[in-house]
Amino acid sequence: MLLIYTHKITSRFSYVMRHVFTGILGVEVLFTTKVEDFIKHSGPKITYTKQPLQNEFFVRSNDLLFEQGINDLDIRIADWNGTPCFFNTGEKSSIPFDIFSASFYLLSRYEEYLPHVKDEHGRFSPRDSIAYQNKFLKLPVVDIWAYTLLDELKERFPEIKYKKRPYKYTSIVDVTTSHCYAHKGLVRGISGLFLDVAYFKFKRIFQRISVWFNSKKDPYDNFEFLISFHKKYKIHSMFFFQFASYSTYDKNISTSNNKFRFLIKSIADYSMVSLATSYSSFENVELLKKEKKALSSVINRPVKYSRLRYNRVVVPDSYRNLVEAEFTDDYTMGYTSEIGFRAGTCTPFYFYDIPLEVQQPIKLHPFAVHDYALLHMNKEEEIKLKMEEVKSMVKEVNGTFITIFSNELLGSSLRINWKDVYRNVLKQSNV
């Protein structure tokens, strides 16, 4: 049992200690504010405060875990064994920076509470993040720091006990548009045809008519392909279906369409199915609950997992809404256009609500790669190398590698064969 002495046990302190030690390292941990308890403890122990008590393992604390609200922080990037770090400490500290405050800063998404320019969908830009600006977005630094700390502790305390966790891979399939032409109804079908004619999109006209008359399969209907390859490579997969009314940004099949409902039920027989929330429900909790209930009635089981449309997260409101709608897990923590780790970790973690200073009961599963971030690459080999690089980084810290692909992209006719890309991702990511 690892004992940590500090001058004050706060919600922030407990939250980040449990993530680093219990969540990542599998180390059992206890906290104390009593010097006498710390001194008489015979097992591994750390002092986390401003000054060491004796000659123990000491991490000099920043003020962040003992403050409340959002404050202006001075962040300067340094280096720890080849990994960027910040919140530097003095010479007396056993490690050169406050790993716990730095981890909290990234996990809580502290920087997203600070003033910033939002994009057209109200999202925080990756380019405004400390990780992007200092070139460590592609590193799960919180996990790397944790394992480097463990190495230091093992040198001081060879008897320290920890549990090595297994590397995991999860493939998420976004289904916000299950079909390109089929099952969309007469009005939407004819309107789409007129638009194709107006813009001289002859290939789409041919495809559309072929699908209508059943001479060709809808290009987005690649679910048999997905299921078969998930089975072949023994992939843990999840399908997130949008199940909402039509709107400007929500264009899936009508929720009353029996073929669409049958598709969802059939997928649920082979894989986890949950809700891709609609754009319209972003600030409407009642609509969010309605979508959740409607999808649950189709698959005849509770819907507990969510993904927000366009990865549209605004802290803390988005997660408060998901908690109110009784979701337990969310898979939106990541960037659409950049590969990497938005919260600096490849380990699932609970959301910490800074304004309320509480850990909210929703677990966030950070993804590393969204297919949209790969679109600028010109060759399949380039994509393969990039994916292998990220996977290796996650595997090195025994983390969870999550990728997100859409059936829409997999069915697109582009210069790259995205089905082949996806097949390669499955083959290399689960080994």
mmCIF file of N, CA and C in Angstrom, residues 9 25 57 104 124 214 256 269 274 280 314 344 352 373 375:
data_model
loop_
_atom_site.group_PDB
_atom_site.id
_atom_site.type_symbol
_atom_site.label_atom_id
_atom_site.label_comp_id
_atom_site.label_asym_id
_atom_site.label_seq_id
_atom_site.Cartn_x
_atom_site.Cartn_y
_atom_site.Cartn_z
ATOM 1 N N ILE A 9 -6.183 17.402 1.895
ATOM 2 C CA ILE A 9 -6.786 16.469 0.932
ATOM 3 C C ILE A 9 -8.003 17.144 0.299
ATOM 4 N N LEU A 25 -1.556 2.720 -12.968
ATOM 5 C CA LEU A 25 -0.486 1.858 -12.473
ATOM 6 C C LEU A 25 -0.963 0.642 -11.683
ATOM 7 N N PHE A 57 10.745 10.147 -0.322
ATOM 8 C CA PHE A 57 10.428 10.444 -1.728
ATOM 9 C C PHE A 57 9.482 11.641 -1.716
ATOM 10 N N PHE A 104 -3.593 16.704 -13.733
ATOM 11 C CA PHE A 104 -4.915 17.284 -13.495
ATOM 12 C C PHE A 104 -5.242 18.348 -14.542
ATOM 13 N N PHE A 124 -13.595 23.664 -29.090
ATOM 14 C CA PHE A 124 -12.241 24.084 -28.746
ATOM 15 C C PHE A 124 -11.299 23.573 -29.827
ATOM 16 N N ASN A 214 -32.396 -1.399 -57.069
ATOM 17 C CA ASN A 214 -31.767 -2.593 -56.483
ATOM 18 C C ASN A 214 -30.752 -3.292 -57.382
ATOM 19 N N SER A 256 -38.550 6.030 -37.875
ATOM 20 C CA SER A 256 -39.729 5.158 -38.019
ATOM 21 C C SER A 256 -39.587 4.156 -39.171
ATOM 22 N N ASP A 269 -26.961 -7.532 -32.417
ATOM 23 C CA ASP A 269 -26.775 -8.962 -32.137
ATOM 24 C C ASP A 269 -25.301 -9.356 -32.149
ATOM 25 N N SER A 274 -24.811 1.867 -29.451
ATOM 26 C CA SER A 274 -25.203 2.958 -28.558
ATOM 27 C C SER A 274 -25.479 4.216 -29.376
ATOM 28 N N SER A 280 -28.992 18.588 -32.798
ATOM 29 C CA SER A 280 -30.114 19.343 -32.226
ATOM 30 C C SER A 280 -30.237 19.161 -30.716
ATOM 31 N N VAL A 314 -18.309 20.891 -25.053
ATOM 32 C CA VAL A 314 -18.074 22.152 -24.347
ATOM 33 C C VAL A 314 -18.105 21.834 -22.855
ATOM 34 N N GLY A 344 -4.380 14.108 -22.901
ATOM 35 C CA GLY A 344 -3.046 13.659 -22.543
ATOM 36 C C GLY A 344 -2.956 12.234 -22.061
ATOM 37 N N TYR A 352 -13.862 15.515 -14.379
ATOM 38 C CA TYR A 352 -13.834 16.387 -13.203
ATOM 39 C C TYR A 352 -14.432 17.740 -13.574
ATOM 40 N N ALA A 373 -9.105 12.966 -39.572
ATOM 41 C CA ALA A 373 -7.729 13.456 -39.426
ATOM 42 C C ALA A 373 -6.769 12.788 -40.399
ATOM 43 N N LEU A 375 -7.624 12.286 -43.702
ATOM 44 C CA LEU A 375 -8.019 12.606 -45.077
ATOM 45 C C LEU A 375 -6.965 13.387 -45.864
#
